[in-house]
């Protein structure tokens, strides 16, 4: 259990923390300092570094989560409400990430390869919106997961 929760937490920290840094810190600075021909390749390379770690996180989170549910919490029926909420929001987050990876990120890479900056700008805007959504869901999940056990509703 200690190993599973440690891995689970590490994956959540890397994924949500990475989105926070990208969205809250890097995005406004890149948007202010760089024009599309520099900014769009920057994001392709930044995502190219970050997304392999996110893939590890989106595999690790459900694996360790379900391991804890079925080995420690007595299965889904025995799991407290905050774990069901985490499972639901976590699954939505993973689906949103996979959509980002396979749809707008691929098209962003293609647009940058073609030096099609207007098209790349549209794809980056889509990614920005979906990352904002996933970051919000991730913060809610962390709050629910960490505070849930101390709340009256179980
Ligand atoms: C995808 C499906 C997921 C499942 C099935 C799942 C399941 C679980 C389980 C069973 C626990 C242990 C609860 C306990 O000991 O009472 C846990 C803890 C935790 N989970 Fe998840 N989880 C999932 C996704 C996520 C995601 C996406 C995040 C963050 C973005 C997250 C953040 C956390 C945190 C911060 C804790 C620690 C709570 C604490 O012990 O204080 N989980 N999760």
CSV table of C-alpha atoms and ligand atoms in Angstrom, one decimal:
chain,number,residue,atom,x,y,z
A,1,UNK,CA,0.0,0.0,0.0
A,2,UNK,CA,2.7,2.5,0.9
A,3,UNK,CA,4.4,1.8,-2.4
A,4,UNK,CA,1.2,2.2,-4.4
A,5,UNK,CA,0.2,5.5,-2.7
A,6,UNK,CA,3.7,6.9,-3.0
A,7,UNK,CA,3.7,6.2,-6.8
A,8,UNK,CA,0.1,7.5,-7.1
A,9,UNK,CA,1.1,10.7,-5.4
A,10,UNK,CA,4.3,11.1,-7.4
A,11,UNK,CA,2.3,10.7,-10.7
A,12,UNK,CA,-0.3,13.2,-9.6
A,13,UNK,CA,2.4,15.8,-8.5
A,14,UNK,CA,4.3,15.4,-11.8
A,15,UNK,CA,1.2,15.7,-14.0
A,16,UNK,CA,-0.7,18.4,-12.2
A,17,UNK,CA,2.5,20.3,-11.3
A,18,UNK,CA,3.7,20.1,-14.8
A,19,UNK,CA,0.4,21.5,-16.2
A,20,UNK,CA,0.5,24.3,-13.6
A,21,UNK,CA,4.0,25.3,-14.6
A,22,UNK,CA,3.2,25.2,-18.3
A,23,UNK,CA,-0.1,27.0,-18.1
A,24,UNK,CA,0.4,29.5,-15.3
A,25,UNK,CA,4.1,30.3,-15.7
A,26,UNK,CA,5.5,29.5,-19.2
A,27,UNK,CA,2.4,30.3,-21.3
A,28,UNK,CA,2.0,34.0,-20.5
A,29,UNK,CA,5.8,34.6,-20.8
A,30,UNK,CA,6.0,32.8,-24.2
A,31,UNK,CA,2.9,34.7,-25.4
A,32,UNK,CA,4.4,38.0,-24.5
A,33,UNK,CA,8.0,37.5,-25.6
A,34,UNK,CA,7.8,35.3,-28.7
A,35,UNK,CA,6.1,35.6,-32.1
A,36,UNK,CA,4.4,32.5,-33.6
A,37,UNK,CA,7.4,31.3,-35.6
A,38,UNK,CA,9.4,31.0,-32.3
A,39,UNK,CA,6.5,30.3,-29.9
A,40,UNK,CA,4.8,27.4,-31.7
A,41,UNK,CA,8.1,25.3,-32.2
A,42,UNK,CA,8.9,26.0,-28.5
A,43,UNK,CA,5.6,24.5,-27.4
A,44,UNK,CA,6.1,21.4,-29.7
A,45,UNK,CA,9.4,20.8,-28.0
A,46,UNK,CA,8.1,21.5,-24.5
A,47,UNK,CA,5.1,19.1,-25.0
A,48,UNK,CA,7.5,16.6,-26.6
A,49,UNK,CA,9.5,16.5,-23.4
A,50,UNK,CA,6.5,16.6,-21.0
A,51,UNK,CA,4.0,14.3,-22.7
A,52,UNK,CA,6.1,11.0,-22.3
A,53,UNK,CA,6.0,11.7,-18.5
A,54,UNK,CA,2.3,12.3,-18.7
A,55,UNK,CA,1.9,8.9,-20.4
A,56,UNK,CA,3.6,7.3,-17.5
A,57,UNK,CA,1.4,9.2,-15.1
A,58,UNK,CA,-1.9,8.3,-16.9
A,59,UNK,CA,-0.9,4.6,-16.7
A,60,UNK,CA,0.4,4.8,-13.1
A,61,UNK,CA,-2.6,6.7,-11.6
A,62,UNK,CA,-5.4,4.2,-12.5
A,63,UNK,CA,-3.1,1.1,-11.9
A,64,UNK,CA,-2.1,2.2,-8.4
A,65,UNK,CA,-5.6,3.6,-7.7
A,66,UNK,CA,-7.4,0.4,-8.6
A,67,UNK,CA,-4.7,-1.7,-6.8
A,68,UNK,CA,-5.5,0.3,-3.6
A,69,UNK,CA,-9.2,0.0,-4.2
A,70,UNK,CA,-9.2,-3.8,-4.7
A,71,UNK,CA,-6.5,-4.6,-2.2
A,72,UNK,CA,-7.1,-2.2,0.7
A,73,UNK,CA,-10.6,-0.6,0.4
A,74,UNK,CA,-12.6,-3.8,-0.3
A,75,UNK,CA,-13.4,-3.1,-3.9
A,76,UNK,CA,-15.6,-0.4,-5.5
A,77,UNK,CA,-18.5,-1.0,-3.1
A,78,UNK,CA,-16.2,-0.4,-0.1
A,79,UNK,CA,-14.5,2.7,-1.4
A,80,UNK,CA,-15.4,6.0,0.2
A,81,UNK,CA,-17.2,8.7,-1.9
A,82,UNK,CA,-14.0,10.8,-2.4
A,83,UNK,CA,-12.4,7.8,-4.1
A,84,UNK,CA,-15.4,7.5,-6.5
A,85,UNK,CA,-15.2,11.2,-7.3
A,86,UNK,CA,-11.4,10.8,-7.9
A,87,UNK,CA,-12.0,7.8,-10.1
A,88,UNK,CA,-14.6,9.7,-12.1
A,89,UNK,CA,-12.7,13.0,-12.6
A,90,UNK,CA,-9.4,11.1,-13.0
A,91,UNK,CA,-10.9,9.1,-15.9
A,92,UNK,CA,-12.2,12.2,-17.6
A,93,UNK,CA,-8.8,13.9,-17.2
A,94,UNK,CA,-7.1,10.9,-18.8
A,95,UNK,CA,-9.5,10.9,-21.8
A,96,UNK,CA,-9.0,14.7,-22.3
A,97,UNK,CA,-5.2,14.1,-22.2
A,98,UNK,CA,-5.4,11.3,-24.8
A,99,UNK,CA,-7.6,13.6,-27.0
A,100,UNK,CA,-5.0,16.4,-26.7
A,101,UNK,CA,-2.2,14.0,-27.6
A,102,UNK,CA,-3.8,12.3,-30.6
A,103,UNK,CA,-5.7,15.3,-32.1
A,104,UNK,CA,-4.6,18.9,-31.6
A,105,UNK,CA,-1.0,18.0,-30.6
A,106,UNK,CA,-0.4,15.9,-33.7
A,107,UNK,CA,-1.9,18.7,-35.9
A,108,UNK,CA,0.2,21.3,-34.1
A,109,UNK,CA,3.4,19.3,-35.0
A,110,UNK,CA,2.2,19.1,-38.6
A,111,UNK,CA,1.5,22.8,-38.8
A,112,UNK,CA,4.9,23.6,-37.3
A,113,UNK,CA,6.6,21.3,-39.8
A,114,UNK,CA,4.7,23.0,-42.6
A,115,UNK,CA,5.5,26.5,-41.1
A,116,UNK,CA,1.7,27.1,-41.2
A,117,UNK,CA,1.6,29.5,-38.2
A,118,UNK,CA,-2.2,30.4,-38.4
A,119,UNK,CA,-3.2,26.7,-38.3
A,120,UNK,CA,-0.6,26.0,-35.6
A,121,UNK,CA,-2.0,29.0,-33.6
A,122,UNK,CA,-5.5,27.4,-33.7
A,123,UNK,CA,-4.2,24.1,-32.5
A,124,UNK,CA,-2.2,25.6,-29.7
A,125,UNK,CA,-5.4,27.5,-28.7
A,126,UNK,CA,-7.3,24.2,-28.5
A,127,UNK,CA,-4.5,22.6,-26.4
A,128,UNK,CA,-4.4,25.7,-24.1
A,129,UNK,CA,-8.2,25.4,-23.5
A,130,UNK,CA,-8.0,21.7,-22.8
A,131,UNK,CA,-5.0,22.0,-20.5
A,132,UNK,CA,-6.8,24.8,-18.6
A,133,UNK,CA,-9.7,22.3,-18.2
A,134,UNK,CA,-7.5,19.4,-17.1
A,135,UNK,CA,-5.5,21.6,-14.7
A,136,UNK,CA,-8.8,22.8,-13.1
A,137,UNK,CA,-10.0,19.1,-12.8
A,138,UNK,CA,-6.6,18.1,-11.5
A,139,UNK,CA,-6.6,20.7,-8.7
A,140,UNK,CA,-10.2,19.7,-7.8
A,141,UNK,CA,-9.1,16.1,-7.7
A,142,UNK,CA,-6.1,16.8,-5.5
A,143,UNK,CA,-8.3,18.8,-3.1
A,144,UNK,CA,-11.0,16.1,-3.0
A,145,UNK,CA,-8.4,13.3,-2.6
A,146,UNK,CA,-6.4,15.0,0.1
A,147,UNK,CA,-9.3,16.5,2.0
A,148,UNK,CA,-11.9,13.8,1.4
A,149,UNK,CA,-10.9,11.5,4.2
A,150,UNK,CA,-11.4,14.3,6.7
A,151,UNK,CA,-14.9,15.2,5.5
A,152,UNK,CA,-18.1,13.9,6.9
A,153,UNK,CA,-19.3,12.5,3.6
A,154,UNK,CA,-17.6,9.1,3.0
B,1,LIG,C1,-7.8,7.5,-12.4
B,1,LIG,C2,-8.4,6.9,-11.4
B,1,LIG,C3,-8.0,7.0,-10.0
B,1,LIG,C4,-8.2,6.1,-9.0
B,1,LIG,C5,-8.9,4.8,-9.2
B,1,LIG,C6,-7.7,6.6,-7.7
B,1,LIG,C7,-7.7,6.0,-6.5
B,1,LIG,C8,-7.2,6.4,-5.3
B,1,LIG,C9,-7.2,5.7,-4.1
B,1,LIG,C10,-7.8,4.3,-3.9
B,1,LIG,C11,-6.5,6.4,-3.2
B,1,LIG,C12,-6.3,6.0,-1.7
B,1,LIG,C13,-7.4,6.6,-0.9
B,1,LIG,C14,-7.2,6.2,0.6
B,1,LIG,O1,-6.2,5.8,1.0
B,1,LIG,O2,-8.2,6.4,1.3
B,1,LIG,C15,-6.0,7.6,-3.8
B,1,LIG,C16,-5.3,8.6,-3.2
B,1,LIG,C17,-5.0,9.8,-3.8
B,1,LIG,N1,-5.2,10.2,-5.2
B,1,LIG,FE1,-6.2,9.0,-6.6
B,1,LIG,N2,-7.1,7.8,-8.0
B,1,LIG,C18,-7.2,8.1,-9.3
B,1,LIG,C19,-6.8,9.3,-10.0
B,1,LIG,C20,-6.2,10.3,-9.3
B,1,LIG,C21,-5.8,11.6,-10.0
B,1,LIG,C22,-6.0,11.9,-11.5
B,1,LIG,C23,-5.2,12.4,-9.0
B,1,LIG,C24,-4.7,13.8,-9.1
B,1,LIG,C25,-4.7,14.5,-10.2
B,1,LIG,C26,-5.2,11.7,-7.8
B,1,LIG,C27,-4.7,12.1,-6.6
B,1,LIG,C28,-4.7,11.4,-5.4
B,1,LIG,C29,-4.1,11.9,-4.2
B,1,LIG,C30,-3.5,13.3,-4.0
B,1,LIG,C31,-4.3,10.9,-3.2
B,1,LIG,C32,-3.8,11.0,-1.7
B,1,LIG,C33,-4.9,11.2,-0.8
B,1,LIG,C34,-4.4,11.1,0.6
B,1,LIG,O3,-4.0,10.0,1.0
B,1,LIG,O4,-4.3,12.1,1.3
B,1,LIG,N3,-5.8,10.4,-8.0
B,1,LIG,N4,-6.5,7.6,-5.2
